[in-house]
Coordinates of C-alpha atoms and ligand atoms in Angstrom, one line a residue:
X1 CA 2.7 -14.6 28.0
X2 CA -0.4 -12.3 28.4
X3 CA 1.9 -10.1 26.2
X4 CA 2.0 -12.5 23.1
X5 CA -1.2 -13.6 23.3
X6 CA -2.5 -10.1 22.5
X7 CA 0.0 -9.6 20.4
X8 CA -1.0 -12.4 18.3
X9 CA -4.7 -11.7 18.9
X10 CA -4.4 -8.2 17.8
X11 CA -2.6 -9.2 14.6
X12 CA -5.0 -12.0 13.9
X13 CA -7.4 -9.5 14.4
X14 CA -6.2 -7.2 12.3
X15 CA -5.2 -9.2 9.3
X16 CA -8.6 -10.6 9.3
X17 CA -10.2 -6.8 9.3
X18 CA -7.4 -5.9 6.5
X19 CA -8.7 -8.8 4.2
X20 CA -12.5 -8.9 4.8
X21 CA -14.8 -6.8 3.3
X22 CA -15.2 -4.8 5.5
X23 CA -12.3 -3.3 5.6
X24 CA -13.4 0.1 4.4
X25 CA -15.7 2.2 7.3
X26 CA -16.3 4.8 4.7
X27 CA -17.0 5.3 0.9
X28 CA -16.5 8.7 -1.3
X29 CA -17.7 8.9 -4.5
X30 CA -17.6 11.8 -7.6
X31 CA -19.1 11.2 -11.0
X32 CA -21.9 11.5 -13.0
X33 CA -25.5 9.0 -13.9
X34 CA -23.7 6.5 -13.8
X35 CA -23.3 6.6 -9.9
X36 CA -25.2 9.3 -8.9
X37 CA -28.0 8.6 -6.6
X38 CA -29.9 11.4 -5.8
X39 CA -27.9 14.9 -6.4
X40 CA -29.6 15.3 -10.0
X41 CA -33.0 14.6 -8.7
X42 CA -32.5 16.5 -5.8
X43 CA -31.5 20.1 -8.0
X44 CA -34.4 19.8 -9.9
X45 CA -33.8 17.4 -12.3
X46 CA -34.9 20.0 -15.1
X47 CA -32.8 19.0 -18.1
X48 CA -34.3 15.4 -17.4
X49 CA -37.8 15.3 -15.6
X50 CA -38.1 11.5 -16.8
X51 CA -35.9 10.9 -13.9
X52 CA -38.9 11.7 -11.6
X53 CA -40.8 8.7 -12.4
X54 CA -41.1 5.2 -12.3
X55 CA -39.6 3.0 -14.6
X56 CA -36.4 4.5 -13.0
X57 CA -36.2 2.9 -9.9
X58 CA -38.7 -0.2 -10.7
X59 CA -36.7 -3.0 -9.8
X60 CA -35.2 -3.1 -6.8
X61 CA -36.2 0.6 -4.9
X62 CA -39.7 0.4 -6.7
X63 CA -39.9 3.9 -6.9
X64 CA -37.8 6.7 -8.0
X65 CA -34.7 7.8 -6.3
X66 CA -32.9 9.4 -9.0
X67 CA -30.6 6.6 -9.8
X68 CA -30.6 6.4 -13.5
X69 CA -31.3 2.7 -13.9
X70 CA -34.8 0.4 -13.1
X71 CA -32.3 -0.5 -9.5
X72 CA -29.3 0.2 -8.1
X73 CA -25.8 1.2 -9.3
X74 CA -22.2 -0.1 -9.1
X75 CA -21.3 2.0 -6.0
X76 CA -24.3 0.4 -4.2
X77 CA -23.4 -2.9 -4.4
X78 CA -19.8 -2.0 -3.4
X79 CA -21.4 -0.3 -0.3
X80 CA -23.4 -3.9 0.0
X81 CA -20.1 -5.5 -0.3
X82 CA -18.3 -3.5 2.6
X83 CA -21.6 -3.3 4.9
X84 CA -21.8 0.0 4.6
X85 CA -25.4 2.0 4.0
X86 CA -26.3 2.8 0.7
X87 CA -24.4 6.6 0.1
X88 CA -26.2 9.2 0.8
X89 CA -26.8 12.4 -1.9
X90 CA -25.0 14.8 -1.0
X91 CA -27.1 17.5 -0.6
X92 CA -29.5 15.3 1.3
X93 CA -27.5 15.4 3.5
X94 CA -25.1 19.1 3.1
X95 CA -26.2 20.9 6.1
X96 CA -25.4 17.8 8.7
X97 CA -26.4 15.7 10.7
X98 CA -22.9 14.5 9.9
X99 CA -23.2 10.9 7.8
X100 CA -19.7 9.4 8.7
X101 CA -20.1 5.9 6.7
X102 CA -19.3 8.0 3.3
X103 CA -21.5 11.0 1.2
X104 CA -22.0 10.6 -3.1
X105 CA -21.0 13.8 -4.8
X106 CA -21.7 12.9 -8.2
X107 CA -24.5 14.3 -10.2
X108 CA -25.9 12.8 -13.2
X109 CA -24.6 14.7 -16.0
X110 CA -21.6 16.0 -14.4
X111 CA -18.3 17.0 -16.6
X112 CA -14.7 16.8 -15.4
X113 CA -13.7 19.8 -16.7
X114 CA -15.9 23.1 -15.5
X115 CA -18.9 24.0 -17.1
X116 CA -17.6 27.8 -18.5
X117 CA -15.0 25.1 -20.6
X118 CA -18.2 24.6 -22.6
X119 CA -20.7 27.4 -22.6
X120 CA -17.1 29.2 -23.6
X121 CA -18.2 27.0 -26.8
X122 CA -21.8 27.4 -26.6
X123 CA -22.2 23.8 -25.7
X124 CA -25.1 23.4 -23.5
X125 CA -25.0 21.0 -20.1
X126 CA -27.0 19.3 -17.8
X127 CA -25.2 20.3 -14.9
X128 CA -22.8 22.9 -13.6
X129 CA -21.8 20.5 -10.9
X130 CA -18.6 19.9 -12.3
X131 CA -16.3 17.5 -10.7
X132 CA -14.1 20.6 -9.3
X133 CA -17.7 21.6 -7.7
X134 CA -17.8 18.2 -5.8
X135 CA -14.7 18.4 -4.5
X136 CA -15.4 21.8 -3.0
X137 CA -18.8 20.3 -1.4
X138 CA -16.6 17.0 -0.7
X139 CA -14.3 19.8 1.3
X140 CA -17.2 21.7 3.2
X141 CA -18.4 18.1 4.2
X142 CA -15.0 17.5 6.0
X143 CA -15.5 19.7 9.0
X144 CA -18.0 17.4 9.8
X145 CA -15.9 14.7 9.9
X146 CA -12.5 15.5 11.2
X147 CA -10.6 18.1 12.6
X148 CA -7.1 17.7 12.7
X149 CA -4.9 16.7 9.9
X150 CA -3.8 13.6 12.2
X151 CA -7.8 13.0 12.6
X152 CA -8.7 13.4 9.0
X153 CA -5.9 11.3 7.7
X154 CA -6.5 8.4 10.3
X155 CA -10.6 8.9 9.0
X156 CA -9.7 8.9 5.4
X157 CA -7.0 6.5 5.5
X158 CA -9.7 4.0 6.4
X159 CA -12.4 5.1 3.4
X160 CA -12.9 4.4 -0.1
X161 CA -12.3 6.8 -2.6
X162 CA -13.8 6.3 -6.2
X163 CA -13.1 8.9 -8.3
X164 CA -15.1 8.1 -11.9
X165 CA -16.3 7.1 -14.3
X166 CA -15.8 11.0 -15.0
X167 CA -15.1 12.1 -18.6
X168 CA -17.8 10.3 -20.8
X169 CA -20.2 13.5 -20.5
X170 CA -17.3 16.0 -21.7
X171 CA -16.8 14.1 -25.3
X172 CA -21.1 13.5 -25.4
X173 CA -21.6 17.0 -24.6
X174 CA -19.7 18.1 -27.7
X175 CA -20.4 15.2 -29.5
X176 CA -24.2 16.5 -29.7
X177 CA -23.9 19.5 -30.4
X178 CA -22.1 18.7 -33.3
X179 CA -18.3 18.4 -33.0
X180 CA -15.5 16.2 -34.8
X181 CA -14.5 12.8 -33.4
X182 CA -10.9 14.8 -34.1
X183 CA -12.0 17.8 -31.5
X184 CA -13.1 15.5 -29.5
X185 CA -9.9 13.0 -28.9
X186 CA -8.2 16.7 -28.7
X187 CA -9.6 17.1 -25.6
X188 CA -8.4 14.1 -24.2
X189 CA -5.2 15.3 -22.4
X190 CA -7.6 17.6 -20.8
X191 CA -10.0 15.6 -19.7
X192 CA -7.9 13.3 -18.4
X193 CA -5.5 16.0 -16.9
X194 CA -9.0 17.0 -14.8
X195 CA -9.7 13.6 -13.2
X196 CA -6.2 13.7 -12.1
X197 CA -5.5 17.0 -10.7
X198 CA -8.9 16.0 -8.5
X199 CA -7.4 12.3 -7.2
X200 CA -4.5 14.6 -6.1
X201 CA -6.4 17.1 -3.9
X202 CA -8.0 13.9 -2.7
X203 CA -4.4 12.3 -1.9
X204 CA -3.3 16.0 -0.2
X205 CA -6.7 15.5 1.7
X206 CA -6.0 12.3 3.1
X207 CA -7.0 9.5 1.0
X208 CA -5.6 6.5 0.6
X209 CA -7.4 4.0 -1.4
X210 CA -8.8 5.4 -4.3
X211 CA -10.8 3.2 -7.4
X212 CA -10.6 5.3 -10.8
X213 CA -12.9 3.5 -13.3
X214 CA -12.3 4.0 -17.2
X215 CA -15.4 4.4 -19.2
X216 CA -17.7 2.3 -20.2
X217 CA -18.0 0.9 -24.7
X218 CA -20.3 4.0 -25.7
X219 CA -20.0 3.3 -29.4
X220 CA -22.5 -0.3 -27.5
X221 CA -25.3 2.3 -26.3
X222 CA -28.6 2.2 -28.1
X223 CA -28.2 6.2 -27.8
X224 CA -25.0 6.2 -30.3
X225 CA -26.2 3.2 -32.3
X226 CA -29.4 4.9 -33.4
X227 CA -27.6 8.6 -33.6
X228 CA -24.5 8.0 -35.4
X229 CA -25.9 4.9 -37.3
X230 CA -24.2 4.1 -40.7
X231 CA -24.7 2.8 -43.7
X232 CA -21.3 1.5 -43.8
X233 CA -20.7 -2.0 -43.1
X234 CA -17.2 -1.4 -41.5
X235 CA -17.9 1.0 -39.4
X236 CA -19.0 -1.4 -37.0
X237 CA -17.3 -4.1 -34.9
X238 CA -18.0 -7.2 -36.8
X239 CA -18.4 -9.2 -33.6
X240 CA -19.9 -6.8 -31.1
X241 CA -22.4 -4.9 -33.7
X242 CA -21.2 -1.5 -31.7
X243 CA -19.6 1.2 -33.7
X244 CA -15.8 1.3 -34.0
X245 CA -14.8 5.3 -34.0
X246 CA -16.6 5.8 -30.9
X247 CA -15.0 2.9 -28.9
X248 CA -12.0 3.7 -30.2
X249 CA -12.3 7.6 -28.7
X250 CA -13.3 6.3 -25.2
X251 CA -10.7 3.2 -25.4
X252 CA -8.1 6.5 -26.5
X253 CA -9.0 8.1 -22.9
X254 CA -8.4 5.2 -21.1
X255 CA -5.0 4.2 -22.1
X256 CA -4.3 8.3 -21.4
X257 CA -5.6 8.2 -17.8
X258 CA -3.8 4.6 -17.2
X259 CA -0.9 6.6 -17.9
X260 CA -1.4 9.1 -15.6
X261 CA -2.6 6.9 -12.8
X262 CA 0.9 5.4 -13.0
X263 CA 2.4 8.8 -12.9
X264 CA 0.4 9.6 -9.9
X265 CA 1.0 6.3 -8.4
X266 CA 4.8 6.5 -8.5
X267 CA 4.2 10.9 -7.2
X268 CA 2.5 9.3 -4.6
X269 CA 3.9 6.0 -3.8
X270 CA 2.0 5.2 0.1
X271 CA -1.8 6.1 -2.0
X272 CA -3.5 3.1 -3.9
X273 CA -4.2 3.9 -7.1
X274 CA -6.6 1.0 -8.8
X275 CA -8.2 1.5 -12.1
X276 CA -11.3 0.1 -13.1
X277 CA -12.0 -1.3 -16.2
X278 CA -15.5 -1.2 -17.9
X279 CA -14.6 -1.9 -21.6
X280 CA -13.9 -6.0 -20.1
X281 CA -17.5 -7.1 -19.3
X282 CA -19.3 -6.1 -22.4
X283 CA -21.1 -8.3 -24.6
X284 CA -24.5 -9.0 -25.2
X285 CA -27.7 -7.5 -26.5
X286 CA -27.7 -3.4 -28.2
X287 CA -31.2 -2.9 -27.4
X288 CA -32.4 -1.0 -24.4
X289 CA -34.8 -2.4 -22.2
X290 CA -36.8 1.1 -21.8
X291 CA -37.3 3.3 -25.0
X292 CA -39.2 2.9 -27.9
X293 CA -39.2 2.0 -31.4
X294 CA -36.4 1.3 -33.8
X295 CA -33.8 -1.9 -34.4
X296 CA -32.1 -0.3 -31.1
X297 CA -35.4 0.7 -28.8
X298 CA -34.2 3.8 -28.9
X299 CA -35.9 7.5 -30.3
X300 CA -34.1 10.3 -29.3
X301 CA -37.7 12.1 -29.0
X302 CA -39.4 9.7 -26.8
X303 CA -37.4 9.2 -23.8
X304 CA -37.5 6.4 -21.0
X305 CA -40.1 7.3 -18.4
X306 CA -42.0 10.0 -21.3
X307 CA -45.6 9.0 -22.5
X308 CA -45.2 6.3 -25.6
X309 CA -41.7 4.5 -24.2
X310 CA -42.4 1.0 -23.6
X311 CA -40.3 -1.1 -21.1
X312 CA -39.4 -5.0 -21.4
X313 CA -41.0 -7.4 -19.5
X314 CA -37.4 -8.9 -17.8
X315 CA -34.6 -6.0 -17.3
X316 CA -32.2 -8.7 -16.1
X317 CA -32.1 -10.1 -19.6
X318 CA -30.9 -6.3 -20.8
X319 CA -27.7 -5.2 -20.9
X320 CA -28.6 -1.2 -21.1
X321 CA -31.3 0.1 -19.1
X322 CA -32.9 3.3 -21.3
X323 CA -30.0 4.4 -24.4
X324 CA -27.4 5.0 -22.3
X325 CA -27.2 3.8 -18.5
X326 CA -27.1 0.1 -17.7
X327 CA -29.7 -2.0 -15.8
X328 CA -29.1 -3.7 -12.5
X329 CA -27.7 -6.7 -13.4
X330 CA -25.4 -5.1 -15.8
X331 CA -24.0 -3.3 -12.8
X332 CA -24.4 -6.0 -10.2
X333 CA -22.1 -8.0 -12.7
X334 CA -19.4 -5.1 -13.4
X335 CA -20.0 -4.4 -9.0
X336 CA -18.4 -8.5 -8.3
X337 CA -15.5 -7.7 -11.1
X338 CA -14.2 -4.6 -9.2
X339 CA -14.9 -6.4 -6.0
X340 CA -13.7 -10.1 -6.6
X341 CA -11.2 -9.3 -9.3
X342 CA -10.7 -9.3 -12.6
X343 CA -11.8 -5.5 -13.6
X344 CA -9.7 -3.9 -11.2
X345 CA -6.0 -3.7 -10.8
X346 CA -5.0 -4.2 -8.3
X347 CA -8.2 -5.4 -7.1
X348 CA -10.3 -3.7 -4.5
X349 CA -10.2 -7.0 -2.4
X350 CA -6.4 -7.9 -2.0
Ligands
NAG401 C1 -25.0 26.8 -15.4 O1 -24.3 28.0 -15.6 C2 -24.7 28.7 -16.7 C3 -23.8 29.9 -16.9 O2 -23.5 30.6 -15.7 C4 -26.2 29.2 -16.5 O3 -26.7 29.9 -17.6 C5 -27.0 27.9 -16.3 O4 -28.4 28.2 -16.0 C6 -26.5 27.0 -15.2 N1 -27.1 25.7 -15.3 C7 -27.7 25.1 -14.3 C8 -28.3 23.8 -14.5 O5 -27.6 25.5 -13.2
NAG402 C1 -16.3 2.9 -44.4 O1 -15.7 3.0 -43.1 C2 -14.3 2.7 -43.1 C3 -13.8 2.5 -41.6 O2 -14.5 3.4 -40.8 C4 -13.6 3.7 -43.9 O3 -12.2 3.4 -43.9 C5 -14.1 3.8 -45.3 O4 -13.5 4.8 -46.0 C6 -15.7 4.0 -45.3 N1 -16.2 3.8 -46.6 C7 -17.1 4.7 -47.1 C8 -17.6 4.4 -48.5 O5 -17.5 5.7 -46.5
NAG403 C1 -39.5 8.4 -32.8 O1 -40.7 8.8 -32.2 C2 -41.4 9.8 -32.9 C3 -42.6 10.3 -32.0 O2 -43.3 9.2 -31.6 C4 -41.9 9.2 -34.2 O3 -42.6 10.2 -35.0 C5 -40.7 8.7 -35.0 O4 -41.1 8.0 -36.2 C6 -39.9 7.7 -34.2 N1 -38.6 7.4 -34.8 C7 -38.2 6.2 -35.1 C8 -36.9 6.0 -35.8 O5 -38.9 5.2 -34.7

């Protein structure tokens, strides 16, 4: 009797643990601005000072934390959603005491392919941290947290992986310093090939769960709009106002790395391979909240945070934050569709 009763105690137990959010006791993540949330800041921040001051960070931190939005990011509110503490930056945290509720490893401006990929090409970057350089500080982090495989896979079998958005910066990159919409889709397979040989070390390393996001409508941001603006009618979406060819690029990257997620996911059939998608959600207003000038608010010149931008009154009613990140609420609203379903497959909650 005593028996069953713990029996069916434990499995209660359990199946309530395995189906409430807070199922996950740690969160990884790798990526660039659009989740980082302190590494940029924290090297210096020189290819983007702006980030140093206040309107980043107005809304909900009110004050700067390097988070390139007026509050916080997607991976916050998933760390909201699970209970778990805001991640720390990484190299806030590098040399211990050991964090074991989950580290962030992206840095704003981060590529998935190395950086010698594109000063091989003279194509200048914001970062070297390349997502092959967060996995290497995501491995020197481990010996803080486990020891032996059995350890580190009972650890990581318990923790979040999200791997992404990582891609965007290696097709903007290139697509600034001047090359072809037909280099760029060239790179695709490359690109693609980068974010998955890095889910694979993170299988081999122990994880589990892992979220994969595609990327998010760049031919919507103010920052394209303004740039690439044409005088041609139908080069733009006739419903959403963004333009077409650049859409169509990112949109070209996803369907690639859908692909290889279900490669990976039938390589690796005990991992959880969901894919997050950002093209879903969008809609709404071009214009940033924080910029200046033109139909877009947006000058390529005058940066948000730099003397002469202006900021709107009422972020909540913007859909991007300063050209090319999102405000709060956009990612608060994008956080509940990975969370509660309908952006992810299979959802993060099931
Ligand atoms: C990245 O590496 C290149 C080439 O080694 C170097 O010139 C550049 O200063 C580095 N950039 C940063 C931000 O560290
Ligand atoms: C306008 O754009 C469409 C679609 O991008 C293209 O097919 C067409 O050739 C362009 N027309 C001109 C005059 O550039
Ligand atoms: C962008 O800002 C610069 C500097 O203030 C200004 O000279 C220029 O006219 C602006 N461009 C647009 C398109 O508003």
């Amino acid at each position: 009797m005593k028996i069953l009763v713990f029996f069916l105690l434990c499995c209660l137990f359990s199946k309530f643990v395995w189906s409430s959010p807070r199922r996950y006791t740690a969160i990884f993540n790798f990526g660039n601005s659009l989740s980082d949330t302190g590494n940029f800041l924290l090297s210096g921040a020189l290819a983007y000072p702006e980030i140093k001051n206040l309107p980043y960070g107005e809304t909900f931190f009110h004050h700067t934390t390097g988070r390139f939005s007026n509050g916080r990011l997607i991976i916050d509110f998933i760390a909201e959603a699970f209970g778990l503490p805001y991640l720390p930056p990484y190299l806030a945290v590098a040399k211990g005491p050991p964090v074991r509720t989950g580290v962030n490893f992206a840095v704003a401006g981060a590529t998935a392919l190395d950086s010698s990929f594109f000063y091989a090409q003279n194509i200048g970057l914001w970062t070297n941290d390349s997502l092959s350089v967060q996995l290497g500080w995501f491995q020197n982090f481990m010996k803080f947290l486990c020891t032996t495989r059995q350890e580190c896979d009972d650890y990581f079998k318990k923790s979040l992986f999200l791997a992404g958005e990582m891609g965007g910066n290696d097709y903007l990159f290139p697509l600034f310093s001047g090359q072809t919409m037909k280099q760029l889709r060239a790179m695709v397979p490359q690109v693609v090939g980068a974010v998955a040989r890095a889910i694979r070390i993170l299988i081999e390393e122990g994880a589990v769960d892992l979220l994969v996001p595609g990327q998010f409508p760049i031919g919507c941001s103010p920052t394209i709009l303004t740039l690439y603006h044409s005088p041609n009618k139908s080069a733009y979406d006739p419903r959403t106002g963004c333009l077409k060819a650049y859409d169509a690029l990112f949109e070209y990257h996803d369907n690639y790395l859908k692909q290889e997620l279900q490669k990976l996911r039938e390589e690796y059939p005990l991992a959880r391979i969901m894919y997050a998608d950002y093209y879903g959600f969008y809609g709404g207003a071009l214009k940033a909240c924080c910029g200046e000038s033109g139909p877009y608010h947006y000058n390529a010149s005058v940066s948000c945070g730099e003397p002469g931008s202006t900021v709107c009154k009422d972020p909540s009613a913007f859909v991007n934050w300063d050209g090319i990140h999102l405000t709060e609420s956009t990612y608060h609203h994008v956080a509940k569709g990975l969370i509660y379903g309908g952006f992810t497959s299979p959802p993060l909650l099931s």
